[in-house]
XYZ file of N, CA, C and O in Angstrom:
436
model
N 57.740 -236.259 -105.499
C 58.255 -236.608 -106.842
C 58.166 -236.492 -108.256
O 59.210 -235.861 -109.242
N 56.967 -235.489 -108.294
C 57.527 -234.110 -109.125
C 58.315 -233.196 -109.177
O 58.669 -233.346 -110.889
N 58.592 -233.068 -108.544
C 60.059 -231.594 -108.128
C 60.796 -232.645 -108.196
O 61.930 -232.196 -109.472
N 60.821 -233.128 -108.393
C 62.562 -234.418 -109.013
C 62.551 -234.890 -110.537
O 63.368 -234.173 -110.881
N 61.920 -235.079 -110.766
C 61.178 -235.108 -111.656
C 61.855 -233.943 -113.088
O 61.392 -234.175 -114.136
N 60.484 -232.602 -112.375
C 60.424 -231.138 -113.937
C 62.340 -231.063 -113.990
O 62.581 -230.079 -114.822
N 63.086 -230.983 -112.428
C 64.345 -230.600 -111.812
C 65.210 -231.553 -113.356
O 65.878 -231.141 -113.740
N 64.307 -232.934 -113.132
C 65.412 -234.146 -114.422
C 65.509 -233.535 -115.232
O 66.181 -233.597 -116.083
N 64.600 -233.364 -115.599
C 63.504 -232.705 -117.374
C 64.630 -231.228 -117.119
O 64.858 -231.440 -119.337
N 64.647 -230.251 -116.425
C 65.371 -229.381 -117.410
C 66.724 -229.596 -117.466
O 67.175 -228.629 -117.750
N 67.439 -229.958 -116.399
C 69.079 -231.051 -116.589
C 68.782 -231.197 -118.143
O 70.254 -230.490 -118.405
N 68.148 -232.075 -118.601
C 68.108 -232.421 -119.541
C 67.868 -231.463 -120.145
O 69.022 -231.891 -121.863
N 67.354 -230.645 -120.651
C 67.237 -229.610 -121.541
C 68.114 -228.807 -121.646
O 69.121 -228.517 -122.913
N 69.428 -228.491 -120.380
C 69.863 -228.001 -120.253
C 71.144 -228.493 -121.483
O 71.908 -228.154 -121.552
N 70.996 -230.064 -120.688
C 72.262 -230.494 -121.695
C 71.830 -230.712 -122.764
O 72.548 -230.061 -123.791
N 70.640 -230.555 -123.626
C 70.127 -230.657 -124.868
C 71.244 -229.564 -125.802
O 70.722 -228.750 -126.679
N 70.600 -227.981 -125.250
C 70.573 -227.113 -125.751
C 72.046 -226.552 -125.364
O 73.181 -226.511 -126.511
N 73.474 -227.029 -124.287
C 74.479 -226.961 -124.140
C 75.178 -227.463 -125.301
O 75.887 -226.713 -126.286
N 74.555 -228.694 -125.408
C 75.339 -230.260 -126.124
C 75.263 -229.192 -127.966
O 76.097 -228.525 -128.899
N 73.818 -229.161 -128.549
C 73.948 -228.099 -129.771
C 74.596 -226.946 -129.936
O 74.965 -226.612 -130.637
N 75.161 -226.695 -128.459
C 75.484 -224.569 -128.795
C 76.951 -224.970 -129.354
O 77.681 -224.567 -129.097
N 77.773 -225.804 -128.719
C 78.976 -226.579 -128.561
C 78.656 -226.786 -130.518
O 80.121 -226.342 -130.814
N 78.095 -227.546 -130.974
C 78.079 -227.860 -132.074
C 77.948 -226.564 -133.240
O 78.795 -227.196 -134.068
N 77.208 -226.176 -132.361
C 77.298 -224.642 -133.289
C 78.277 -223.931 -133.322
O 79.190 -223.278 -134.473
N 79.100 -223.570 -132.701
C 80.124 -222.627 -132.247
C 81.136 -223.334 -133.136
O 82.118 -222.810 -133.350
N 81.774 -225.136 -133.248
C 82.479 -225.709 -132.942
C 82.550 -225.051 -135.109
O 83.475 -225.104 -135.906
N 81.094 -225.346 -135.849
C 80.749 -225.796 -136.840
C 81.302 -224.098 -137.792
O 81.668 -223.987 -138.195
N 80.499 -223.081 -136.968
C 81.163 -221.984 -138.012
C 82.256 -221.951 -136.847
O 83.055 -220.661 -138.078
N 82.953 -221.937 -136.005
C 84.654 -221.849 -136.313
C 85.513 -222.334 -137.214
O 86.104 -221.923 -137.734
N 84.679 -223.574 -138.398
C 85.310 -224.352 -138.305
C 85.293 -223.729 -139.809
O 85.677 -223.120 -141.005
N 83.905 -222.836 -140.032
C 82.923 -222.284 -141.820
C 84.439 -221.198 -142.096
O 84.675 -221.061 -142.405
N 84.779 -220.014 -140.075
C 84.721 -218.894 -140.361
C 87.266 -219.478 -141.023
O 87.932 -218.923 -141.606
N 87.485 -220.414 -140.134
C 88.618 -220.653 -140.234
C 88.630 -221.099 -142.620
O 90.337 -220.889 -142.444
N 87.671 -222.429 -142.528
C 87.410 -222.190 -143.761
C 87.620 -221.254 -144.815
O 87.947 -221.426 -146.412
N 87.218 -219.879 -144.271
C 87.142 -218.790 -144.815
C 88.344 -218.746 -144.906
O 88.637 -217.621 -146.269
N 89.363 -218.998 -144.052
C 90.137 -217.495 -143.720
C 91.325 -218.215 -145.065
O 91.652 -218.575 -145.512
N 91.426 -219.662 -145.249
C 92.478 -220.850 -146.301
C 91.724 -220.369 -147.249
O 92.851 -220.076 -147.952
N 90.579 -220.474 -147.635
C 90.264 -220.302 -148.943
C 90.302 -218.524 -149.174
O 91.472 -218.791 -150.261
N 91.447 -217.795 -148.983
C 91.208 -216.376 -148.485
C 92.664 -216.786 -149.563
O 93.474 -214.974 -149.377
N 94.369 -217.603 -148.698
C 94.971 -217.533 -148.689
C 95.322 -218.465 -150.264
O 96.467 -217.531 -150.860
N 94.389 -218.672 -149.840
C 94.702 -219.635 -151.750
C 94.023 -218.609 -152.111
O 94.204 -218.863 -153.334
N 93.430 -217.479 -152.196
C 92.936 -216.732 -153.382
C 91.814 -217.354 -154.663
O 91.345 -217.240 -155.413
N 90.524 -218.067 -153.499
C 89.579 -219.017 -153.388
C 88.750 -217.475 -154.399
O 88.014 -217.096 -154.017
N 87.757 -218.296 -155.446
C 86.302 -216.913 -155.771
C 85.170 -217.161 -154.780
O 85.185 -217.865 -153.758
N 84.492 -216.585 -154.917
C 83.464 -216.653 -153.261
C 82.513 -217.461 -153.227
O 82.356 -218.081 -152.275
N 82.265 -218.242 -155.164
C 82.020 -219.362 -154.416
C 83.015 -220.474 -154.439
O 81.842 -221.654 -153.183
N 84.017 -220.897 -154.420
C 85.081 -221.784 -154.230
C 85.058 -221.657 -152.949
O 85.107 -222.388 -152.131
N 85.158 -219.888 -152.571
C 86.016 -219.880 -150.331
C 84.323 -220.860 -150.115
O 83.725 -221.258 -149.372
N 82.879 -221.083 -150.047
C 82.331 -220.900 -149.404
C 81.507 -222.863 -149.362
O 82.172 -223.265 -148.931
N 82.689 -223.156 -150.546
C 82.156 -224.685 -151.012
C 83.762 -224.996 -150.453
O 83.525 -225.915 -149.685
N 84.398 -224.661 -150.307
C 85.276 -224.665 -149.233
C 85.645 -224.419 -147.491
O 85.556 -225.763 -147.061
N 84.705 -223.848 -146.658
C 84.359 -223.288 -146.054
C 83.261 -224.884 -145.080
O 83.536 -225.122 -144.070
N 82.608 -224.945 -146.288
C 81.741 -226.738 -146.099
C 83.168 -227.338 -145.590
O 82.318 -229.185 -145.493
N 83.732 -228.511 -146.169
C 84.130 -228.835 -147.030
C 84.917 -228.867 -145.765
O 84.770 -230.142 -145.237
N 85.345 -227.467 -144.998
C 86.069 -227.519 -143.694
C 85.047 -227.946 -142.390
O 85.428 -228.533 -142.180
N 83.804 -227.709 -142.491
C 83.179 -228.105 -142.040
C 82.801 -229.840 -141.590
O 82.401 -230.632 -140.842
N 82.871 -230.308 -143.025
C 82.544 -231.441 -142.889
C 83.870 -232.544 -142.658
O 83.443 -233.218 -142.324
N 85.168 -232.380 -143.260
C 86.010 -232.402 -142.458
C 86.146 -233.035 -140.986
O 86.897 -233.684 -140.685
N 85.520 -232.183 -140.546
C 85.946 -231.977 -139.091
C 85.070 -233.724 -137.675
O 85.213 -233.706 -137.273
N 83.764 -234.379 -139.483
C 82.997 -235.689 -138.706
C 84.161 -236.556 -138.776
O 83.743 -237.396 -139.125
N 85.728 -236.530 -138.919
C 86.329 -237.350 -139.698
C 86.803 -238.146 -138.284
O 86.874 -239.669 -137.851
N 87.174 -237.386 -137.207
C 87.197 -237.671 -135.709
C 87.916 -236.166 -134.732
O 87.281 -236.076 -135.209
N 87.444 -237.159 -133.958
C 87.527 -236.677 -132.434
C 88.582 -236.032 -132.578
O 89.321 -235.711 -132.877
N 88.173 -233.999 -131.733
C 89.631 -233.094 -132.324
C 89.213 -232.577 -132.334
O 88.344 -232.542 -133.688
N 90.431 -231.050 -133.187
C 90.445 -230.261 -134.343
C 91.813 -231.312 -135.556
O 91.998 -229.935 -136.243
N 91.772 -232.237 -134.769
C 93.266 -232.823 -135.540
C 92.725 -232.742 -136.954
O 93.358 -232.148 -138.432
N 91.742 -233.698 -137.510
C 90.998 -234.084 -139.236
C 90.625 -232.342 -139.741
O 91.843 -231.711 -141.146
N 90.400 -231.545 -138.615
C 90.175 -230.205 -139.606
C 91.623 -229.764 -139.867
O 92.717 -229.042 -141.400
N 92.569 -229.211 -138.278
C 94.418 -228.678 -139.249
C 94.759 -229.089 -140.190
O 95.044 -228.841 -140.388
N 94.470 -230.692 -140.433
C 95.539 -231.446 -141.055
C 94.798 -230.908 -142.816
O 95.598 -230.859 -143.741
N 93.437 -231.458 -142.375
C 92.765 -230.841 -144.553
C 93.673 -229.730 -144.468
O 93.968 -229.414 -145.000
N 92.748 -227.911 -143.945
C 93.719 -226.760 -144.033
C 94.905 -227.148 -144.297
O 95.767 -226.096 -145.239
N 95.645 -227.209 -143.648
C 97.976 -227.623 -143.687
C 97.850 -228.282 -145.184
O 98.402 -227.621 -146.067
N 97.766 -229.319 -145.148
C 97.229 -229.924 -146.977
C 96.882 -228.900 -147.630
O 97.980 -228.359 -148.715
N 95.538 -228.342 -147.326
C 95.075 -227.570 -149.174
C 95.776 -226.491 -148.742
O 96.221 -226.242 -150.189
N 96.273 -225.547 -148.261
C 97.361 -224.202 -147.683
C 98.760 -225.313 -148.532
O 99.350 -224.373 -149.382
N 99.717 -226.314 -147.989
C 100.374 -226.100 -148.114
C 100.765 -226.658 -150.004
O 101.243 -227.310 -151.332
N 99.420 -228.306 -151.053
C 99.111 -228.682 -151.698
C 98.978 -226.752 -153.299
O 99.182 -227.063 -154.131
N 98.625 -226.052 -152.214
C 97.840 -224.824 -153.087
C 99.545 -223.824 -153.680
O 99.427 -222.701 -153.994
N 101.004 -224.123 -152.619
C 101.845 -223.105 -152.910
C 102.092 -222.520 -151.240
O 103.346 -221.338 -151.611
N 101.309 -222.699 -150.309
C 100.821 -221.264 -149.042
C 101.669 -222.068 -148.984
O 101.528 -223.077 -147.618
N 102.660 -220.949 -147.881
C 103.602 -221.271 -147.017
C 102.904 -220.850 -145.020
O 102.752 -219.653 -145.234
N 102.370 -221.124 -144.810
C 102.251 -221.929 -143.264
C 103.100 -223.070 -142.758
O 103.120 -223.891 -142.776
N 102.571 -222.936 -141.666
C 103.072 -223.886 -140.303
C 101.890 -224.356 -139.223
O 100.671 -223.589 -139.859
N 102.451 -225.624 -139.036
C 100.422 -226.113 -138.009
C 100.645 -225.467 -136.750
O 99.644 -225.230 -136.437
N 101.665 -224.063 -136.778
C 101.563 -223.945 -135.730
C 100.432 -221.499 -135.926
O 99.543 -221.205 -135.019
N 100.695 -221.523 -137.536
C 99.887 -220.475 -137.747
C 98.992 -221.038 -137.849
O 97.834 -220.406 -137.426
N 98.542 -221.840 -137.825
C 97.575 -222.791 -138.011
C 96.354 -222.940 -136.703
O 95.073 -222.351 -136.548
N 96.762 -223.324 -135.539
C 96.051 -223.771 -134.235
C 96.298 -222.297 -134.393
O 95.441 -221.833 -133.487
N 96.551 -220.486 -133.856
C 96.822 -220.197 -133.373
C 95.572 -219.713 -134.286
O 94.587 -218.907 -133.851
N 94.866 -219.895 -134.820
C 93.933 -218.811 -136.876
C 92.801 -219.707 -135.330
O 91.897 -219.471 -135.870
N 92.535 -220.878 -135.815
C 91.650 -222.027 -135.462
C 91.261 -221.358 -133.938
O 90.074 -220.750 -133.356
N 92.415 -220.539 -132.909
C 91.595 -220.067 -131.342
C 91.302 -218.910 -131.754
O 89.851 -219.007 -131.020
N 91.669 -218.051 -132.720
C 91.502 -217.262 -132.832
C 89.714 -217.354 -133.210
O 88.958 -216.106 -133.137
N 89.427 -218.200 -134.448
C 87.573 -217.981 -134.933
C 87.015 -218.842 -133.608
O 86.218 -218.292 -134.379
N 88.026 -219.873 -133.147
C 87.266 -219.841 -131.958
C 86.785 -218.764 -131.350
O 85.023 -218.852 -130.651
N 87.351 -217.936 -130.614
C 86.958 -216.686 -129.890
C 85.770 -215.883 -130.688
O 85.045 -215.689 -130.803
N 86.121 -215.859 -132.242
C 84.790 -214.782 -133.562
C 83.598 -215.420 -133.361
O 82.393 -215.396 -133.056
N 83.910 -216.691 -133.270
C 82.489 -217.960 -133.525
C 81.574 -217.154 -132.110
O 80.356 -216.704 -131.953
N 82.024 -217.789 -131.111
C 81.303 -217.272 -130.180
C 80.987 -215.790 -129.893
O 79.960 -215.828 -129.703
N 81.715 -215.759 -130.302
C 81.283 -213.593 -130.369
C 79.983 -214.510 -131.538
O 78.864 -212.141 -130.715
N 79.770 -214.253 -132.697
C 79.141 -213.509 -133.507
C 77.933 -214.598 -132.399
O 76.290 -214.644 -133.035
N 77.854 -215.571 -132.151
C 76.675 -216.807 -132.242
C 76.210 -216.046 -130.880
O 75.235 -215.924 -130.842
N 77.265 -215.396 -129.528
C 76.456 -214.617 -128.955
C 75.459 -213.722 -129.153
O 74.565 -212.347 -128.866
N 76.246 -212.670 -129.950
C 75.649 -211.520 -130.646
C 74.316 -212.125 -131.809
O 73.211 -211.540 -131.777
N 74.495 -212.748 -132.207
C 72.848 -213.788 -133.080
C 71.661 -213.772 -132.259
O 70.498 -213.424 -132.488
N 72.405 -213.644 -131.071
C 71.299 -213.977 -129.966
C 70.301 -213.767 -128.847
O 69.419 -213.217 -127.702
N 71.014 -212.036 -129.227
C 71.187 -211.206 -129.130
C 71.502 -210.279 -127.630
O 70.820 -210.342 -126.444
N 72.490 -211.336 -127.296
C 72.839 -210.714 -126.040
C 74.355 -211.253 -125.967
O 74.668 -210.310 -124.897
């Protein structure tokens, strides 16, 4: 019975770790996307940092990426920056790859 309990704990620990890594990956991706949008809007470094945090918070509004895409699209449009839903989605995907690479690099592997 002890072996079964050990395996169960190991699976629970792995699941918790995997979920934490997913959260960190999405948060980092959203920060990178926010920094990209801030650059397009010509924000200062301090404003860009604050804006990136706002993008991270926007992701908590609903499941999925639509809330983040909507925020970025709305903010860029309001700032007079010509963009499209497709451009933001492509950038979101690129930032996801970049975030994954950064996360792996930060863990030494």
